Amino acid sequence: AQSVSQHNHHVILSEAASLELGCNYSYGGTVNLFWYVQYPGQHLQLLLKYFSGDPLVKGIKGFEAEFIKSKFSFNLRKPSVQWSDTAEYFCAVNPLKGGFKTIFGAGTRLFVKA
Amino acid sequence: SAVISQKPSRDICQRGTSLTIQCQVDSQVTMMFWYRQQPGQSLTLIATANQGSEATYESGFVIDKFPISRPNLTFSTLTVSNMSPEDSSIYLCSVRLDETQYFGPGTRLLVL
C-alpha cells in the first residue's frame, strides 16, 4: 500500500538552528508532493508543493524542500528557525494515477526554543 | 487558493446523538473531501464527495455512520451518526483546486 513516512515525530531546536525534516514515500509512479503546516490552534496551511521541474522548491516563510526521486524523498529544510516556526508539519503525497487521494504522513511536531 | 469555512467550529455531544457539519467554499469545486484528525495523529480520509454522485468512502468508513451530502459545487455536509466517545476528533473539510488540497479550519468534536 502507498504510504508516507516522516522520520521524526518530535523535534526540539533552539532559535537560529537549521532544520531538516525527513519524508519518504512508497509509490513507484509519478507523484505530486506537499508540505503542510499546522500552527497551534490554527488550520492546515500549504507550505510548499512540487509537481515537476526544479527539484528544489521554495515555499513560504523561508522553507524549502528537495525532491530526490531515486530516494523517494521530499525533505523539508530551513536554514535558521524562529520561535514562530513552532508547529506540526505534515508531508503529503498525491499519486497521479489511482485517483485523487492525498496521503499524509504522521506529522512532525517542531518546538523551537526562544 | 480556496477559502473554506466550517460550522460548527466545535461541539460537545452526548453519545447516541448525531451531528451535522457544514462546509462552505468560496468558489465552485468539483472535488471535496472529508478527513478526520484524531488527537495526536495524522489525517485520515473519510470520503470523497463529488457533486452529482454518491460519496466514495474509504476502508473503515460507511455511509450509515458518516452520511454525506453534496447538493452543489460550493457546499457539503458530513453527519456523524450515533456518536460514541471514539468519534471524538477534528473533522476537516478539504477541496482540491489546481491539483492542490486546501483545508477548512476543522470542527472539533467531543463526545461524552
PDB file of C-alpha atoms in Angstrom:
ATOM      1  CA  ALA A   1       0.000   0.000   0.000  1.00  0.00           C
ATOM      2  CA  GLN A   2       1.062   3.567  -0.586  1.00  0.00           C
ATOM      3  CA  SER A   3       2.477   5.262   2.474  1.00  0.00           C
ATOM      4  CA  VAL A   4       4.304   8.349   3.631  1.00  0.00           C
ATOM      5  CA  SER A   5       6.912   8.157   6.382  1.00  0.00           C
ATOM      6  CA  GLN A   6       8.106  11.074   8.420  1.00  0.00           C
ATOM      7  CA  HIS A   7      11.217  10.163  10.309  1.00  0.00           C
ATOM      8  CA  ASN A   8      10.856  12.313  13.375  1.00  0.00           C
ATOM      9  CA  HIS A   9       7.735  12.618  15.467  1.00  0.00           C
ATOM     10  CA  HIS A  10       9.145  15.361  17.674  1.00  0.00           C
ATOM     11  CA  VAL A  11      11.964  17.817  17.062  1.00  0.00           C
ATOM     12  CA  ILE A  12      13.222  20.424  19.507  1.00  0.00           C
ATOM     13  CA  LEU A  13      15.554  23.166  18.271  1.00  0.00           C
ATOM     14  CA  SER A  14      16.875  26.435  19.501  1.00  0.00           C
ATOM     15  CA  GLU A  15      16.265  29.600  17.528  1.00  0.00           C
ATOM     16  CA  ALA A  16      18.672  30.090  14.610  1.00  0.00           C
ATOM     17  CA  ALA A  17      19.355  26.365  14.346  1.00  0.00           C
ATOM     18  CA  SER A  18      18.965  24.700  10.977  1.00  0.00           C
ATOM     19  CA  LEU A  19      16.046  22.395  10.341  1.00  0.00           C
ATOM     20  CA  GLU A  20      15.648  19.320   8.191  1.00  0.00           C
ATOM     21  CA  LEU A  21      12.553  17.138   8.406  1.00  0.00           C
ATOM     22  CA  GLY A  22      12.647  13.858   6.562  1.00  0.00           C
ATOM     23  CA  CYS A  23       9.871  12.482   4.377  1.00  0.00           C
ATOM     24  CA  ASN A  24       9.870   9.303   2.315  1.00  0.00           C
ATOM     25  CA  TYR A  25       7.056   7.808   0.317  1.00  0.00           C
ATOM     26  CA  SER A  26       6.366   4.424  -1.169  1.00  0.00           C
ATOM     27  CA  TYR A  27       4.982   4.753  -4.673  1.00  0.00           C
ATOM     28  CA  GLY A  28       6.759   3.970  -7.887  1.00  0.00           C
ATOM     29  CA  GLY A  29       4.858   6.242 -10.219  1.00  0.00           C
ATOM     30  CA  THR A  30       4.668   9.970 -10.710  1.00  0.00           C
ATOM     31  CA  VAL A  31       3.590  11.938  -7.670  1.00  0.00           C
ATOM     32  CA  ASN A  32       2.814  15.449  -6.551  1.00  0.00           C
ATOM     33  CA  LEU A  33       4.428  16.283  -3.214  1.00  0.00           C
ATOM     34  CA  PHE A  34       3.402  18.699  -0.487  1.00  0.00           C
ATOM     35  CA  TRP A  35       4.351  20.011   2.896  1.00  0.00           C
ATOM     36  CA  TYR A  36       1.603  21.405   5.100  1.00  0.00           C
ATOM     37  CA  VAL A  37       1.996  23.248   8.395  1.00  0.00           C
ATOM     38  CA  GLN A  38      -0.414  23.478  11.302  1.00  0.00           C
ATOM     39  CA  TYR A  39       0.374  26.211  13.810  1.00  0.00           C
ATOM     40  CA  PRO A  40      -1.048  25.820  17.315  1.00  0.00           C
ATOM     41  CA  GLY A  41      -4.779  26.397  17.235  1.00  0.00           C
ATOM     42  CA  GLN A  42      -4.837  27.046  13.502  1.00  0.00           C
ATOM     43  CA  HIS A  43      -5.827  25.029  10.489  1.00  0.00           C
ATOM     44  CA  LEU A  44      -3.653  23.277   7.971  1.00  0.00           C
ATOM     45  CA  GLN A  45      -1.873  25.557   5.547  1.00  0.00           C
ATOM     46  CA  LEU A  46       0.093  24.730   2.431  1.00  0.00           C
ATOM     47  CA  LEU A  47       3.785  25.397   2.955  1.00  0.00           C
ATOM     48  CA  LEU A  48       5.086  24.346  -0.449  1.00  0.00           C
ATOM     49  CA  LYS A  49       4.495  21.882  -3.254  1.00  0.00           C
ATOM     50  CA  TYR A  50       6.344  20.088  -6.010  1.00  0.00           C
ATOM     51  CA  PHE A  51       4.757  18.978  -9.258  1.00  0.00           C
ATOM     52  CA  SER A  52       7.633  18.921 -11.748  1.00  0.00           C
ATOM     53  CA  GLY A  53      10.736  20.809 -12.847  1.00  0.00           C
ATOM     54  CA  ASP A  54      13.426  22.050 -10.478  1.00  0.00           C
ATOM     55  CA  PRO A  55      13.528  19.510  -7.635  1.00  0.00           C
ATOM     56  CA  LEU A  56      14.379  22.248  -5.151  1.00  0.00           C
ATOM     57  CA  VAL A  57      11.224  24.150  -4.352  1.00  0.00           C
ATOM     58  CA  LYS A  58      10.844  27.196  -2.189  1.00  0.00           C
ATOM     59  CA  GLY A  59       7.830  27.899  -0.067  1.00  0.00           C
ATOM     60  CA  ILE A  60       6.594  30.490   2.335  1.00  0.00           C
ATOM     61  CA  LYS A  61       8.474  31.735   5.392  1.00  0.00           C
ATOM     62  CA  GLY A  62      11.899  30.685   4.146  1.00  0.00           C
ATOM     63  CA  PHE A  63      11.153  26.987   3.867  1.00  0.00           C
ATOM     64  CA  GLU A  64      12.376  24.854   1.009  1.00  0.00           C
ATOM     65  CA  ALA A  65      12.191  21.184   0.091  1.00  0.00           C
ATOM     66  CA  GLU A  66      14.181  18.955  -2.202  1.00  0.00           C
ATOM     67  CA  PHE A  67      12.715  16.116  -4.212  1.00  0.00           C
ATOM     68  CA  ILE A  68      15.150  13.251  -4.727  1.00  0.00           C
ATOM     69  CA  LYS A  69      13.410  10.794  -6.998  1.00  0.00           C
ATOM     70  CA  SER A  70      15.947   7.995  -6.550  1.00  0.00           C
ATOM     71  CA  LYS A  71      15.430   8.100  -2.797  1.00  0.00           C
ATOM     72  CA  PHE A  72      11.658   8.659  -2.883  1.00  0.00           C
ATOM     73  CA  SER A  73      12.277  11.558  -0.557  1.00  0.00           C
ATOM     74  CA  PHE A  74      10.997  15.106  -0.137  1.00  0.00           C
ATOM     75  CA  ASN A  75      12.789  16.595   2.846  1.00  0.00           C
ATOM     76  CA  LEU A  76      11.867  19.969   4.275  1.00  0.00           C
ATOM     77  CA  ARG A  77      14.586  22.442   5.250  1.00  0.00           C
ATOM     78  CA  LYS A  78      15.028  25.852   6.756  1.00  0.00           C
ATOM     79  CA  PRO A  79      18.462  27.366   7.389  1.00  0.00           C
ATOM     80  CA  SER A  80      17.527  29.248  10.549  1.00  0.00           C
ATOM     81  CA  VAL A  81      14.344  28.558  12.502  1.00  0.00           C
ATOM     82  CA  GLN A  82      12.402  31.059  14.550  1.00  0.00           C
ATOM     83  CA  TRP A  83      10.258  30.622  17.613  1.00  0.00           C
ATOM     84  CA  SER A  84       7.224  31.264  15.395  1.00  0.00           C
ATOM     85  CA  ASP A  85       8.012  28.106  13.404  1.00  0.00           C
ATOM     86  CA  THR A  86       6.754  26.023  16.317  1.00  0.00           C
ATOM     87  CA  ALA A  87       4.077  23.906  14.658  1.00  0.00           C
ATOM     88  CA  GLU A  88       3.260  20.483  13.320  1.00  0.00           C
ATOM     89  CA  TYR A  89       4.490  19.693   9.827  1.00  0.00           C
ATOM     90  CA  PHE A  90       2.871  17.153   7.528  1.00  0.00           C
ATOM     91  CA  CYS A  91       4.338  15.672   4.398  1.00  0.00           C
ATOM     92  CA  ALA A  92       1.764  14.579   1.814  1.00  0.00           C
ATOM     93  CA  VAL A  93       1.851  12.698  -1.460  1.00  0.00           C
ATOM     94  CA  ASN A  94      -0.675  12.584  -4.257  1.00  0.00           C
ATOM     95  CA  PRO A  95      -0.066   9.751  -6.721  1.00  0.00           C
ATOM     96  CA  LEU A  96      -1.141  10.919 -10.143  1.00  0.00           C
ATOM     97  CA  LYS A  97      -2.616   7.549 -11.006  1.00  0.00           C
ATOM     98  CA  GLY A  98      -5.178   5.701  -8.960  1.00  0.00           C
ATOM     99  CA  GLY A  99      -7.439   8.536  -8.012  1.00  0.00           C
ATOM    100  CA  PHE A 100      -7.096  11.869  -6.326  1.00  0.00           C
ATOM    101  CA  LYS A 101      -6.366  10.764  -2.801  1.00  0.00           C
ATOM    102  CA  THR A 102      -3.685  12.629  -0.961  1.00  0.00           C
ATOM    103  CA  ILE A 103      -1.830  10.518   1.569  1.00  0.00           C
ATOM    104  CA  PHE A 104      -0.445  12.197   4.667  1.00  0.00           C
ATOM    105  CA  GLY A 105       2.467  11.326   6.874  1.00  0.00           C
ATOM    106  CA  ALA A 106       2.081  11.071  10.623  1.00  0.00           C
ATOM    107  CA  GLY A 107       3.391  14.577  11.163  1.00  0.00           C
ATOM    108  CA  THR A 108       6.408  16.045  12.951  1.00  0.00           C
ATOM    109  CA  ARG A 109       5.936  18.327  15.920  1.00  0.00           C
ATOM    110  CA  LEU A 110       8.571  21.039  15.931  1.00  0.00           C
ATOM    111  CA  PHE A 111       9.228  23.057  19.060  1.00  0.00           C
ATOM    112  CA  VAL A 112      11.592  25.995  18.770  1.00  0.00           C
ATOM    113  CA  LYS A 113      13.051  27.336  21.994  1.00  0.00           C
ATOM    114  CA  ALA A 114      13.436  31.085  22.215  1.00  0.00           C
TER     115      ALA A 114
ATOM    116  CA  SER B   1      -6.361  29.028  -3.328  1.00  0.00           C
ATOM    117  CA  ALA B   2      -9.770  28.482  -1.751  1.00  0.00           C
ATOM    118  CA  VAL B   3     -11.349  29.888   1.387  1.00  0.00           C
ATOM    119  CA  ILE B   4     -13.206  27.209   3.291  1.00  0.00           C
ATOM    120  CA  SER B   5     -15.449  27.679   6.295  1.00  0.00           C
ATOM    121  CA  GLN B   6     -16.943  25.069   8.572  1.00  0.00           C
ATOM    122  CA  LYS B   7     -19.776  25.089  11.065  1.00  0.00           C
ATOM    123  CA  PRO B   8     -19.790  24.438  13.925  1.00  0.00           C
ATOM    124  CA  SER B   9     -16.204  25.123  14.895  1.00  0.00           C
ATOM    125  CA  ARG B  10     -16.591  22.880  17.927  1.00  0.00           C
ATOM    126  CA  ASP B  11     -19.257  20.957  19.787  1.00  0.00           C
ATOM    127  CA  ILE B  12     -19.747  18.692  22.753  1.00  0.00           C
ATOM    128  CA  CYS B  13     -22.292  15.955  22.156  1.00  0.00           C
ATOM    129  CA  GLN B  14     -23.845  13.090  24.048  1.00  0.00           C
ATOM    130  CA  ARG B  15     -23.299   9.539  22.882  1.00  0.00           C
ATOM    131  CA  GLY B  16     -26.031   8.194  20.658  1.00  0.00           C
ATOM    132  CA  THR B  17     -26.798  11.570  19.077  1.00  0.00           C
ATOM    133  CA  SER B  18     -25.834  12.848  15.632  1.00  0.00           C
ATOM    134  CA  LEU B  19     -24.067  15.987  14.487  1.00  0.00           C
ATOM    135  CA  THR B  20     -24.078  17.535  11.029  1.00  0.00           C
ATOM    136  CA  ILE B  21     -21.032  19.534   9.994  1.00  0.00           C
ATOM    137  CA  GLN B  22     -21.324  22.067   7.221  1.00  0.00           C
ATOM    138  CA  CYS B  23     -18.605  23.066   4.782  1.00  0.00           C
ATOM    139  CA  GLN B  24     -18.792  26.124   2.535  1.00  0.00           C
ATOM    140  CA  VAL B  25     -16.247  27.049  -0.139  1.00  0.00           C
ATOM    141  CA  ASP B  26     -15.844  30.450  -1.757  1.00  0.00           C
ATOM    142  CA  SER B  27     -15.525  29.015  -5.263  1.00  0.00           C
ATOM    143  CA  GLN B  28     -17.025  26.175  -7.239  1.00  0.00           C
ATOM    144  CA  VAL B  29     -15.072  22.956  -6.882  1.00  0.00           C
ATOM    145  CA  THR B  30     -15.722  19.511  -8.210  1.00  0.00           C
ATOM    146  CA  MET B  31     -13.882  17.532  -5.583  1.00  0.00           C
ATOM    147  CA  MET B  32     -14.482  17.848  -1.862  1.00  0.00           C
ATOM    148  CA  PHE B  33     -13.104  15.596   0.821  1.00  0.00           C
ATOM    149  CA  TRP B  34     -13.795  14.899   4.457  1.00  0.00           C
ATOM    150  CA  TYR B  35     -10.923  13.989   6.777  1.00  0.00           C
ATOM    151  CA  ARG B  36     -10.638  13.053  10.413  1.00  0.00           C
ATOM    152  CA  GLN B  37      -7.710  14.031  12.602  1.00  0.00           C
ATOM    153  CA  GLN B  38      -7.724  12.197  15.895  1.00  0.00           C
ATOM    154  CA  PRO B  39      -5.730  13.598  18.822  1.00  0.00           C
ATOM    155  CA  GLY B  40      -2.022  13.363  18.143  1.00  0.00           C
ATOM    156  CA  GLN B  41      -2.494  11.624  14.819  1.00  0.00           C
ATOM    157  CA  SER B  42      -2.354  12.446  11.166  1.00  0.00           C
ATOM    158  CA  LEU B  43      -5.203  12.980   8.765  1.00  0.00           C
ATOM    159  CA  THR B  44      -7.354  10.064   7.695  1.00  0.00           C
ATOM    160  CA  LEU B  45      -9.569  10.378   4.641  1.00  0.00           C
ATOM    161  CA  ILE B  46     -13.182   9.505   5.385  1.00  0.00           C
ATOM    162  CA  ALA B  47     -14.720  10.011   1.958  1.00  0.00           C
ATOM    163  CA  THR B  48     -14.604  11.878  -1.318  1.00  0.00           C
ATOM    164  CA  ALA B  49     -17.709  13.859  -2.200  1.00  0.00           C
ATOM    165  CA  ASN B  50     -18.196  14.912  -5.784  1.00  0.00           C
ATOM    166  CA  GLN B  51     -21.204  16.928  -6.815  1.00  0.00           C
ATOM    167  CA  GLY B  52     -23.779  14.875  -8.667  1.00  0.00           C
ATOM    168  CA  SER B  53     -22.602  11.478  -7.495  1.00  0.00           C
ATOM    169  CA  GLU B  54     -22.607   9.342  -4.382  1.00  0.00           C
ATOM    170  CA  ALA B  55     -19.762   9.852  -1.963  1.00  0.00           C
ATOM    171  CA  THR B  56     -16.938   7.335  -2.076  1.00  0.00           C
ATOM    172  CA  TYR B  57     -15.939   6.025   1.339  1.00  0.00           C
ATOM    173  CA  GLU B  58     -12.548   4.778   2.434  1.00  0.00           C
ATOM    174  CA  SER B  59     -11.986   1.467   4.099  1.00  0.00           C
ATOM    175  CA  GLY B  60     -13.318   1.546   7.637  1.00  0.00           C
ATOM    176  CA  PHE B  61     -15.903   4.249   6.990  1.00  0.00           C
ATOM    177  CA  VAL B  62     -19.506   3.581   5.974  1.00  0.00           C
ATOM    178  CA  ILE B  63     -22.357   5.700   4.728  1.00  0.00           C
ATOM    179  CA  ASP B  64     -24.677   4.771   7.593  1.00  0.00           C
ATOM    180  CA  LYS B  65     -22.221   6.186  10.102  1.00  0.00           C
ATOM    181  CA  PHE B  66     -20.991   9.169   8.060  1.00  0.00           C
ATOM    182  CA  PRO B  67     -23.679  10.219   5.568  1.00  0.00           C
ATOM    183  CA  ILE B  68     -22.541  12.992   3.261  1.00  0.00           C
ATOM    184  CA  SER B  69     -24.479  15.440   1.146  1.00  0.00           C
ATOM    185  CA  ARG B  70     -23.125  17.455  -1.783  1.00  0.00           C
ATOM    186  CA  PRO B  71     -26.023  19.499  -3.140  1.00  0.00           C
ATOM    187  CA  ASN B  72     -23.921  21.926  -5.191  1.00  0.00           C
ATOM    188  CA  LEU B  73     -20.375  22.890  -6.124  1.00  0.00           C
ATOM    189  CA  THR B  74     -19.739  25.076  -3.072  1.00  0.00           C
ATOM    190  CA  PHE B  75     -21.292  23.162  -0.182  1.00  0.00           C
ATOM    191  CA  SER B  76     -21.192  19.816   1.573  1.00  0.00           C
ATOM    192  CA  THR B  77     -22.266  18.305   4.863  1.00  0.00           C
ATOM    193  CA  LEU B  78     -20.925  15.409   6.886  1.00  0.00           C
ATOM    194  CA  THR B  79     -23.072  13.817   9.564  1.00  0.00           C
ATOM    195  CA  VAL B  80     -21.527  11.822  12.367  1.00  0.00           C
ATOM    196  CA  SER B  81     -24.305   9.451  13.392  1.00  0.00           C
ATOM    197  CA  ASN B  82     -24.993   7.577  16.609  1.00  0.00           C
ATOM    198  CA  MET B  83     -21.878   9.032  18.154  1.00  0.00           C
ATOM    199  CA  SER B  84     -19.616   7.342  20.647  1.00  0.00           C
ATOM    200  CA  PRO B  85     -16.582   8.714  22.521  1.00  0.00           C
ATOM    201  CA  GLU B  86     -14.365   7.131  19.868  1.00  0.00           C
ATOM    202  CA  ASP B  87     -15.748   9.659  17.387  1.00  0.00           C
ATOM    203  CA  SER B  88     -14.138  12.498  19.329  1.00  0.00           C
ATOM    204  CA  SER B  89     -11.879  14.087  16.774  1.00  0.00           C
ATOM    205  CA  ILE B  90     -11.335  17.040  14.485  1.00  0.00           C
ATOM    206  CA  TYR B  91     -13.279  16.751  11.244  1.00  0.00           C
ATOM    207  CA  LEU B  92     -11.828  18.602   8.296  1.00  0.00           C
ATOM    208  CA  CYS B  93     -13.362  19.602   5.013  1.00  0.00           C
ATOM    209  CA  SER B  94     -10.985  19.851   2.100  1.00  0.00           C
ATOM    210  CA  VAL B  95     -11.205  20.822  -1.556  1.00  0.00           C
ATOM    211  CA  ARG B  96      -8.961  20.093  -4.473  1.00  0.00           C
ATOM    212  CA  LEU B  97      -8.042  23.032  -6.659  1.00  0.00           C
ATOM    213  CA  ASP B  98      -5.300  23.098  -9.278  1.00  0.00           C
ATOM    214  CA  GLU B  99      -4.005  19.716  -8.057  1.00  0.00           C
ATOM    215  CA  THR B 100      -3.591  21.039  -4.520  1.00  0.00           C
ATOM    216  CA  GLN B 101      -5.730  20.342  -1.473  1.00  0.00           C
ATOM    217  CA  TYR B 102      -6.858  23.126   0.787  1.00  0.00           C
ATOM    218  CA  PHE B 103      -8.380  22.666   4.201  1.00  0.00           C
ATOM    219  CA  GLY B 104     -11.039  24.249   6.303  1.00  0.00           C
ATOM    220  CA  PRO B 105     -10.457  25.223   9.930  1.00  0.00           C
ATOM    221  CA  GLY B 106     -11.957  21.975  11.194  1.00  0.00           C
ATOM    222  CA  THR B 107     -14.746  21.042  13.574  1.00  0.00           C
ATOM    223  CA  ARG B 108     -13.560  19.887  16.964  1.00  0.00           C
ATOM    224  CA  LEU B 109     -15.973  17.274  18.299  1.00  0.00           C
ATOM    225  CA  LEU B 110     -16.049  15.858  21.806  1.00  0.00           C
ATOM    226  CA  VAL B 111     -18.447  13.022  22.533  1.00  0.00           C
ATOM    227  CA  LEU B 112     -19.258  12.302  26.157  1.00  0.00           C
TER     228      LEU B 112
END
